[in-house]
mmCIF file of C-alpha atoms in Angstrom:
data_model
loop_
_atom_site.group_PDB
_atom_site.id
_atom_site.type_symbol
_atom_site.label_atom_id
_atom_site.label_comp_id
_atom_site.label_asym_id
_atom_site.label_seq_id
_atom_site.Cartn_x
_atom_site.Cartn_y
_atom_site.Cartn_z
ATOM 1 C CA UNK A 12 13.042 -8.153 40.455
ATOM 2 C CA UNK A 13 14.820 -10.837 37.948
ATOM 3 C CA UNK A 14 18.120 -10.966 37.283
ATOM 4 C CA UNK A 15 19.074 -10.268 33.105
ATOM 5 C CA UNK A 16 21.956 -13.096 31.620
ATOM 6 C CA UNK A 17 24.301 -11.541 29.573
ATOM 7 C CA UNK A 18 23.818 -14.478 27.108
ATOM 8 C CA UNK A 19 25.912 -14.794 23.788
ATOM 9 C CA UNK A 20 23.230 -13.824 21.695
ATOM 10 C CA UNK A 21 22.325 -10.283 23.551
ATOM 11 C CA UNK A 22 25.997 -9.131 23.543
ATOM 12 C CA UNK A 23 27.580 -10.869 20.345
ATOM 13 C CA UNK A 24 26.684 -8.341 17.797
ATOM 14 C CA UNK A 25 29.649 -4.996 18.202
ATOM 15 C CA UNK A 26 30.631 -3.887 14.739
ATOM 16 C CA UNK A 27 32.493 -5.970 12.814
ATOM 17 C CA UNK A 28 29.604 -8.758 13.784
ATOM 18 C CA UNK A 29 26.472 -6.697 13.046
ATOM 19 C CA UNK A 30 28.395 -5.445 9.454
ATOM 20 C CA UNK A 31 28.856 -9.664 8.706
ATOM 21 C CA UNK A 32 25.428 -10.713 9.452
ATOM 22 C CA UNK A 33 24.234 -8.116 7.191
ATOM 23 C CA UNK A 34 25.782 -9.680 4.080
ATOM 24 C CA UNK A 35 23.108 -12.847 4.046
ATOM 25 C CA UNK A 36 23.533 -14.481 0.860
ATOM 26 C CA UNK A 37 20.836 -13.810 -1.621
ATOM 27 C CA UNK A 38 19.042 -16.579 -1.483
ATOM 28 C CA UNK A 39 18.970 -17.634 2.555
ATOM 29 C CA UNK A 40 18.022 -13.500 2.087
ATOM 30 C CA UNK A 41 14.733 -14.078 -0.752
ATOM 31 C CA UNK A 42 13.355 -17.053 1.112
ATOM 32 C CA UNK A 43 13.403 -15.812 4.246
ATOM 33 C CA UNK A 44 11.733 -12.264 2.754
ATOM 34 C CA UNK A 45 8.794 -14.869 1.135
ATOM 35 C CA UNK A 46 8.023 -16.478 4.159
ATOM 36 C CA UNK A 47 7.679 -13.338 6.004
ATOM 37 C CA UNK A 48 4.959 -12.469 3.108
ATOM 38 C CA UNK A 49 3.750 -15.582 4.003
ATOM 39 C CA UNK A 50 2.929 -14.416 8.113
ATOM 40 C CA UNK A 51 1.684 -10.848 6.887
ATOM 41 C CA UNK A 52 -1.416 -12.095 4.359
ATOM 42 C CA UNK A 53 -2.845 -14.494 7.691
ATOM 43 C CA UNK A 54 -2.903 -11.028 9.071
ATOM 44 C CA UNK A 55 -3.986 -7.399 7.032
ATOM 45 C CA UNK A 56 -5.722 -5.785 8.841
ATOM 46 C CA UNK A 57 -2.688 -4.909 10.925
ATOM 47 C CA UNK A 58 -0.727 -1.201 10.026
ATOM 48 C CA UNK A 59 1.264 -0.478 12.890
ATOM 49 C CA UNK A 60 4.491 -3.153 13.811
ATOM 50 C CA UNK A 61 7.378 -3.283 15.474
ATOM 51 C CA UNK A 62 10.398 -4.764 13.870
ATOM 52 C CA UNK A 63 12.634 -6.452 17.283
ATOM 53 C CA UNK A 64 15.118 -7.541 16.925
ATOM 54 C CA UNK A 65 15.386 -5.571 13.495
ATOM 55 C CA UNK A 66 19.156 -6.343 12.708
ATOM 56 C CA UNK A 67 20.378 -5.016 9.775
ATOM 57 C CA UNK A 68 17.138 -2.785 9.103
ATOM 58 C CA UNK A 69 16.253 -5.799 5.629
ATOM 59 C CA UNK A 70 12.987 -6.950 7.409
ATOM 60 C CA UNK A 71 12.435 -3.272 8.495
ATOM 61 C CA UNK A 72 13.041 -1.842 4.898
ATOM 62 C CA UNK A 73 10.505 -4.692 3.351
ATOM 63 C CA UNK A 74 8.073 -3.850 5.565
ATOM 64 C CA UNK A 75 7.986 -0.112 5.193
ATOM 65 C CA UNK A 76 7.838 -0.673 1.498
ATOM 66 C CA UNK A 77 4.968 -2.712 1.940
ATOM 67 C CA UNK A 78 3.392 0.187 3.466
ATOM 68 C CA UNK A 79 3.621 -0.904 7.592
ATOM 69 C CA UNK A 80 4.394 1.855 9.834
ATOM 70 C CA UNK A 81 7.373 0.065 10.748
ATOM 71 C CA UNK A 82 8.707 0.855 14.475
ATOM 72 C CA UNK A 83 13.112 -0.839 14.052
ATOM 73 C CA UNK A 84 14.310 -1.675 17.550
ATOM 74 C CA UNK A 85 17.621 -3.664 18.423
ATOM 75 C CA UNK A 86 19.756 -4.533 21.694
ATOM 76 C CA UNK A 87 22.925 -3.913 19.512
ATOM 77 C CA UNK A 88 23.674 -0.126 18.733
ATOM 78 C CA UNK A 89 25.699 -1.432 16.226
ATOM 79 C CA UNK A 90 22.500 -2.981 14.282
ATOM 80 C CA UNK A 91 21.088 -0.315 14.855
ATOM 81 C CA UNK A 92 23.230 2.156 13.112
ATOM 82 C CA UNK A 93 23.070 -0.015 9.954
ATOM 83 C CA UNK A 94 19.115 0.417 10.445
ATOM 84 C CA UNK A 95 19.630 4.059 10.390
ATOM 85 C CA UNK A 96 21.365 3.760 6.522
ATOM 86 C CA UNK A 97 19.773 1.730 5.205
ATOM 87 C CA UNK A 98 15.830 3.391 5.568
ATOM 88 C CA UNK A 99 18.347 6.744 5.034
ATOM 89 C CA UNK A 100 19.903 5.375 1.508
ATOM 90 C CA UNK A 101 16.276 4.219 0.779
ATOM 91 C CA UNK A 102 14.202 7.150 1.150
ATOM 92 C CA UNK A 103 12.384 6.307 4.267
ATOM 93 C CA UNK A 104 11.257 7.350 8.237
ATOM 94 C CA UNK A 105 10.761 4.973 10.610
ATOM 95 C CA UNK A 106 11.735 5.153 14.890
ATOM 96 C CA UNK A 107 14.525 3.705 15.663
ATOM 97 C CA UNK A 108 15.420 2.322 19.151
ATOM 98 C CA UNK A 109 17.313 0.903 21.780
ATOM 99 C CA UNK A 110 15.210 -1.985 22.876
ATOM 100 C CA UNK A 111 16.060 -4.276 26.052
ATOM 101 C CA UNK A 112 12.839 -7.400 24.715
ATOM 102 C CA UNK A 113 13.461 -8.663 28.523
ATOM 103 C CA UNK A 114 12.203 -4.742 29.348
ATOM 104 C CA UNK A 115 11.056 -2.632 26.519
ATOM 105 C CA UNK A 116 9.461 0.804 27.860
ATOM 106 C CA UNK A 117 6.775 1.469 24.702
ATOM 107 C CA UNK A 118 2.649 1.422 26.290
ATOM 108 C CA UNK A 119 0.991 -2.396 26.203
ATOM 109 C CA UNK A 120 -0.878 -2.374 22.730
ATOM 110 C CA UNK A 121 1.080 -0.103 21.174
ATOM 111 C CA UNK A 122 1.467 -1.826 17.851
ATOM 112 C CA UNK A 123 -1.063 -3.441 15.707
ATOM 113 C CA UNK A 124 1.722 -6.054 14.988
ATOM 114 C CA UNK A 125 4.951 -7.504 16.123
ATOM 115 C CA UNK A 126 7.048 -9.579 13.802
ATOM 116 C CA UNK A 127 10.718 -11.292 16.437
ATOM 117 C CA UNK A 128 12.251 -12.500 13.724
ATOM 118 C CA UNK A 129 14.922 -14.592 14.354
ATOM 119 C CA UNK A 130 16.071 -14.106 17.545
ATOM 120 C CA UNK A 131 14.304 -17.004 20.201
ATOM 121 C CA UNK A 132 16.320 -19.864 19.319
ATOM 122 C CA UNK A 133 18.805 -17.179 20.867
ATOM 123 C CA UNK A 134 17.464 -17.637 24.571
ATOM 124 C CA UNK A 135 19.354 -20.188 26.429
ATOM 125 C CA UNK A 136 17.114 -20.398 29.229
ATOM 126 C CA UNK A 137 12.880 -21.357 29.749
ATOM 127 C CA UNK A 138 12.945 -18.385 32.020
ATOM 128 C CA UNK A 139 14.455 -16.226 29.396
ATOM 129 C CA UNK A 140 11.994 -16.945 26.912
ATOM 130 C CA UNK A 141 8.778 -16.229 29.192
ATOM 131 C CA UNK A 142 10.030 -12.618 29.355
ATOM 132 C CA UNK A 143 10.508 -11.767 25.811
ATOM 133 C CA UNK A 144 6.511 -13.465 25.440
ATOM 134 C CA UNK A 145 5.191 -11.610 28.221
ATOM 135 C CA UNK A 146 6.921 -8.106 27.177
ATOM 136 C CA UNK A 147 6.039 -9.100 23.408
ATOM 137 C CA UNK A 148 2.385 -9.882 24.706
ATOM 138 C CA UNK A 149 2.191 -6.901 26.084
ATOM 139 C CA UNK A 150 2.744 -4.998 23.664
ATOM 140 C CA UNK A 151 1.247 -6.591 20.998
ATOM 141 C CA UNK A 152 -2.546 -5.178 20.667
ATOM 142 C CA UNK A 153 -3.231 -8.511 18.406
ATOM 143 C CA UNK A 154 -0.439 -10.360 16.761
ATOM 144 C CA UNK A 155 3.031 -11.344 17.276
ATOM 145 C CA UNK A 156 4.799 -13.256 14.246
ATOM 146 C CA UNK A 157 7.570 -14.846 16.590
ATOM 147 C CA UNK A 158 10.679 -16.797 14.310
ATOM 148 C CA UNK A 159 12.222 -20.545 16.658
ATOM 149 C CA UNK A 160 13.767 -23.241 15.765
ATOM 150 C CA UNK A 161 12.155 -26.585 14.752
ATOM 151 C CA UNK A 162 13.999 -29.758 17.194
ATOM 152 C CA UNK A 163 12.786 -32.457 15.259
ATOM 153 C CA UNK A 164 14.651 -30.078 11.598
ATOM 154 C CA UNK A 165 17.212 -32.412 10.824
ATOM 155 C CA UNK A 166 19.793 -29.668 11.536
ATOM 156 C CA UNK A 167 18.586 -30.147 14.720
ATOM 157 C CA UNK A 168 18.907 -33.519 14.969
ATOM 158 C CA UNK A 169 22.673 -33.466 14.092
ATOM 159 C CA UNK A 170 23.631 -30.739 16.415
ATOM 160 C CA UNK A 171 21.755 -32.260 19.554
ATOM 161 C CA UNK A 172 24.014 -35.491 18.244
ATOM 162 C CA UNK A 173 27.320 -33.466 17.846
ATOM 163 C CA UNK A 174 26.266 -31.824 21.882
ATOM 164 C CA UNK A 175 25.866 -36.002 22.745
ATOM 165 C CA UNK A 176 29.062 -37.275 21.029
ATOM 166 C CA UNK A 177 30.932 -34.543 23.056
ATOM 167 C CA UNK A 178 31.581 -32.160 19.979
ATOM 168 C CA UNK A 179 30.598 -28.506 21.310
ATOM 169 C CA UNK A 180 27.087 -27.606 22.171
ATOM 170 C CA UNK A 181 25.125 -25.730 19.616
ATOM 171 C CA UNK A 182 24.980 -22.096 20.799
ATOM 172 C CA UNK A 183 21.357 -21.804 18.686
ATOM 173 C CA UNK A 184 18.605 -23.026 20.922
ATOM 174 C CA UNK A 185 15.371 -25.227 19.486
ATOM 175 C CA UNK A 186 12.461 -24.997 20.753
ATOM 176 C CA UNK A 187 9.574 -26.717 20.350
ATOM 177 C CA UNK A 188 6.377 -24.650 18.968
ATOM 178 C CA UNK A 189 4.549 -26.941 22.204
ATOM 179 C CA UNK A 190 6.210 -24.844 24.097
ATOM 180 C CA UNK A 191 5.914 -21.343 22.529
ATOM 181 C CA UNK A 192 2.627 -22.018 22.198
ATOM 182 C CA UNK A 193 2.425 -22.745 26.428
ATOM 183 C CA UNK A 194 4.227 -19.358 26.469
ATOM 184 C CA UNK A 195 1.001 -17.697 24.493
ATOM 185 C CA UNK A 196 -1.442 -19.170 25.482
ATOM 186 C CA UNK A 197 -0.543 -18.009 28.924
ATOM 187 C CA UNK A 198 -0.897 -14.410 28.153
ATOM 188 C CA UNK A 199 -3.977 -14.531 25.870
ATOM 189 C CA UNK A 200 -3.624 -15.622 22.852
ATOM 190 C CA UNK A 201 -4.229 -18.433 20.334
ATOM 191 C CA UNK A 202 -1.927 -19.715 17.661
ATOM 192 C CA UNK A 203 -3.169 -18.735 13.859
ATOM 193 C CA UNK A 204 -0.670 -20.798 11.840
ATOM 194 C CA UNK A 205 3.321 -21.932 12.245
ATOM 195 C CA UNK A 206 5.488 -21.138 8.920
ATOM 196 C CA UNK A 207 7.693 -23.379 7.164
ATOM 197 C CA UNK A 208 9.451 -23.194 3.786
ATOM 198 C CA UNK A 209 9.522 -27.319 4.631
ATOM 199 C CA UNK A 210 8.585 -28.157 7.801
ATOM 200 C CA UNK A 211 10.199 -31.685 8.132
ATOM 201 C CA UNK A 212 12.986 -29.955 6.687
ATOM 202 C CA UNK A 213 13.543 -26.606 7.687
ATOM 203 C CA UNK A 214 14.868 -24.839 10.873
ATOM 204 C CA UNK A 215 13.603 -22.025 10.651
ATOM 205 C CA UNK A 216 9.505 -21.772 12.133
ATOM 206 C CA UNK A 217 7.224 -18.538 12.322
ATOM 207 C CA UNK A 218 4.479 -19.463 14.361
ATOM 208 C CA UNK A 219 1.793 -16.341 15.094
ATOM 209 C CA UNK A 220 -0.583 -15.940 17.183
ATOM 210 C CA UNK A 221 -3.032 -13.944 17.563
ATOM 211 C CA UNK A 222 -4.578 -11.848 21.141
ATOM 212 C CA UNK A 223 -8.149 -13.864 22.228
ATOM 213 C CA UNK A 224 -10.417 -11.247 21.752
#
């Protein structure tokens, strides 16, 4: 039995923070949705999709409008309420569940695919990353698409340099693709592709993993 750590990314999304997160710059939102669509095209046979974390519902809405049977999950009650509101406003009926990624309550292989977008970079330790991947791998029938922050992007390099020079350490934790792959390989998944708007420039990547049959 493990002791869970209340790291900042897990507890910071109260009502005010959740509402602020909902207001994504339109250009950034469009670029991120386009990136997700590239990932979706690489897993064409999926129907049931877990969006974890669902945040304020912007990706869940996109997935549902594309025809996926979406289950939305998040650890933040405020985020879940925003997701419910967005879905209701658009006439969509999706399950919206409170879930902790380190201890999911879903059945083994319950979903064809899982999209875990903009969460992994909040995990401060390898132990938390390992527990999260173990649960994602357990619940996914075939695919897991997981975003992470590349440590080799200009932004990540600047953050490390700032901390080395005595500045405030970043609370966004970059991880190399090799580390992410190692976690999934342990649980019987292989890397299908690694996606980014521009791999050498942009920090946000999405790695798509498939269960080895």
